[in-house]
Short mmCIF file of C-alpha atoms in Angstrom, two decimals:
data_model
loop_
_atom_site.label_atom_id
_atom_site.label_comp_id
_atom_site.label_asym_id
_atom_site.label_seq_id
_atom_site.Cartn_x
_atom_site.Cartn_y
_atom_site.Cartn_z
CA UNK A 1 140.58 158.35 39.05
CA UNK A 2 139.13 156.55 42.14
CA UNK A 3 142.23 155.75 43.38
CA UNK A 4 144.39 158.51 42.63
CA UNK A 5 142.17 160.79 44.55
CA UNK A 6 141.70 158.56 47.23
CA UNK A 7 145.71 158.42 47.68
CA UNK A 8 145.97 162.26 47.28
CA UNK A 9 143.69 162.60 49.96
CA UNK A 10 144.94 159.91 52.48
CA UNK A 11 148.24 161.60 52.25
CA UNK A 12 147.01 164.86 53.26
CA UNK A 13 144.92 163.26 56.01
CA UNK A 14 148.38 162.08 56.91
CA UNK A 15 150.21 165.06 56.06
CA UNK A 16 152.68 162.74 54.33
CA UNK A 17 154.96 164.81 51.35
CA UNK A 18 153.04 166.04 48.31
CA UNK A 19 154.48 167.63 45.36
CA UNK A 20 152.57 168.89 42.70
CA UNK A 21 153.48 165.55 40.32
CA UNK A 22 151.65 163.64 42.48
CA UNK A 23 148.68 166.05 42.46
CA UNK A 24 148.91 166.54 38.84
CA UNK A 25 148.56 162.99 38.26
CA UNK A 26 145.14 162.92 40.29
CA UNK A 27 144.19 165.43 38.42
CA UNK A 28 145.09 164.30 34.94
CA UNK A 29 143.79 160.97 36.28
CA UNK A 30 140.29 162.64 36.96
CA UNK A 31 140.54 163.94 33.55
CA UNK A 32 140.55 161.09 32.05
CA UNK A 33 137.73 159.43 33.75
CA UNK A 34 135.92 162.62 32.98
CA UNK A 35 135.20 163.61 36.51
CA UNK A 36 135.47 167.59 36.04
CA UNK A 37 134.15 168.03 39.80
CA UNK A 38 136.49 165.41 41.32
CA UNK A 39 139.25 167.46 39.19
CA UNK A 40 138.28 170.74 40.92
CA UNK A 41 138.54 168.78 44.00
CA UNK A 42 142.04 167.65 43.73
CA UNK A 43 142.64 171.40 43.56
CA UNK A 44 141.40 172.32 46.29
CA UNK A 45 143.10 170.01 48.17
CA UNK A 46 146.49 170.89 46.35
CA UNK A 47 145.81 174.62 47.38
CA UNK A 48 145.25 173.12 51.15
CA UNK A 49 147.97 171.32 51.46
CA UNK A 50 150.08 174.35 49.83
CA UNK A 51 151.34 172.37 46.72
CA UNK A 52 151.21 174.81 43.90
CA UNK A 53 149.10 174.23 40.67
CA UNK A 54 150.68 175.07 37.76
CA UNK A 55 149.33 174.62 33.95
CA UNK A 56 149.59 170.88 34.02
CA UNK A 57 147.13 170.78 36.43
CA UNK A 58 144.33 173.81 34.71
CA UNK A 59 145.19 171.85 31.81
CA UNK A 60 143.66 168.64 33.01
CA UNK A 61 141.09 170.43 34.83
CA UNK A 62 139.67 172.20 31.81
CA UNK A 63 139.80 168.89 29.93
CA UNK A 64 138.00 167.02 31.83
CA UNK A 65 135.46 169.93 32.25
CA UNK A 66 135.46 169.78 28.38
CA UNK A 67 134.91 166.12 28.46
CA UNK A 68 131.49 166.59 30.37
CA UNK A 69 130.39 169.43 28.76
CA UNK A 70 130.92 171.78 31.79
CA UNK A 71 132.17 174.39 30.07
CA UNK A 72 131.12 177.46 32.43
CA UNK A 73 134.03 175.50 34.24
CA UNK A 74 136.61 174.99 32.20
CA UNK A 75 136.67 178.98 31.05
CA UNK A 76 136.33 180.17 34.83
CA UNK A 77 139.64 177.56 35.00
CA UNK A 78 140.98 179.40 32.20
CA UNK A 79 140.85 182.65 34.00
CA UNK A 80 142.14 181.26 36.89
CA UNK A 81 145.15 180.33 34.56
CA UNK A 82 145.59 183.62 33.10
CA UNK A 83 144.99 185.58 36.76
CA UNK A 84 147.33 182.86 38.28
CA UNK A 85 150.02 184.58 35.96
CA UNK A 86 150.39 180.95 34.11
CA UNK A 87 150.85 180.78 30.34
CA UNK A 88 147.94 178.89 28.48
CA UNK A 89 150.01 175.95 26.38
CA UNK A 90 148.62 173.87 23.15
CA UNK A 91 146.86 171.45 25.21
CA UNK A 92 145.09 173.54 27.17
CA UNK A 93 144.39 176.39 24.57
CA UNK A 94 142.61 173.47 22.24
CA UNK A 95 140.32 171.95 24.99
CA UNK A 96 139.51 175.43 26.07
CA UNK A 97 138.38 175.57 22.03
CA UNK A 98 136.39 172.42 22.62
CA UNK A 99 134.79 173.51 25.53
CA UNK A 100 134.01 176.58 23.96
CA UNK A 101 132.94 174.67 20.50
CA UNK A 102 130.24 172.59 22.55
CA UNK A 103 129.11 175.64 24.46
CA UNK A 104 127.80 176.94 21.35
CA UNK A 105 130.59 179.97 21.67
CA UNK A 106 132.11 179.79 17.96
CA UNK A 107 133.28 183.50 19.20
CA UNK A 108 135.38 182.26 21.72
CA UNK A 109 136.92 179.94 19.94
CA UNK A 110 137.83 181.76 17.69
CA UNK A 111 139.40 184.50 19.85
CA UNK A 112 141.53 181.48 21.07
CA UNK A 113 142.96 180.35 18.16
CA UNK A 114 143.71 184.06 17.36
CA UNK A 115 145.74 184.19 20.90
CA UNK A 116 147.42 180.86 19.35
CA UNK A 117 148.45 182.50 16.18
#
């Protein structure tokens, strides 16, 4: 995850070409490492350097806000989502569930697999 931010931000120091499969893979890189800040990060930089999120990117977010228990996070990320006008998938519907689970919010969860169903 160290290095994929570091590359997404040295090419928008240098205002080389992003697309948003280079973000995404920051930000499912952060994800994976668990870095749920370092996730919102790469967002805001995508939204700086006008590359457009899309649910690949929420979805990786709110896992990796899941992953480290931040789950104020990861259901402000699903509102972003929703607001955003982008359609919640499998993925990101189950580690919104997870989030939710850990959170203590059986209620939400189960509101979200009713949306699923």
């Amino acid at each position: 995850w160290i290095k994929a931010l570091r590359f997404l931000t040295m090419s928008a120091q240098c205002q080389a070409a992003l697309d948003a499969i280079t973000a995404n893979a920051a930000t499912s890189a952060c994800e994976k490492g668990s870095r749920w800040a370092t996730a919102l990060q790469a967002i805001r930089m995508m939204t700086h350097s006008n590359i457009t999120s899309d649910d690949i990117t929420y979805t990786a977010a709110i896992r990796a806000c899941g992953k480290s228990d931040a789950w104020e996070r990861a259901l402000l990320l699903s509102c972003v989502m929703v607001d955003r006008g982008l359609e919640s998938n499998i993925i990101s519907v189950t580690s919104m569930m997870g989030a939710s689970e850990g959170a203590g919010w059986w209620g939400t969860a189960l509101r979200l697999v009713g949306e699923m169903v």
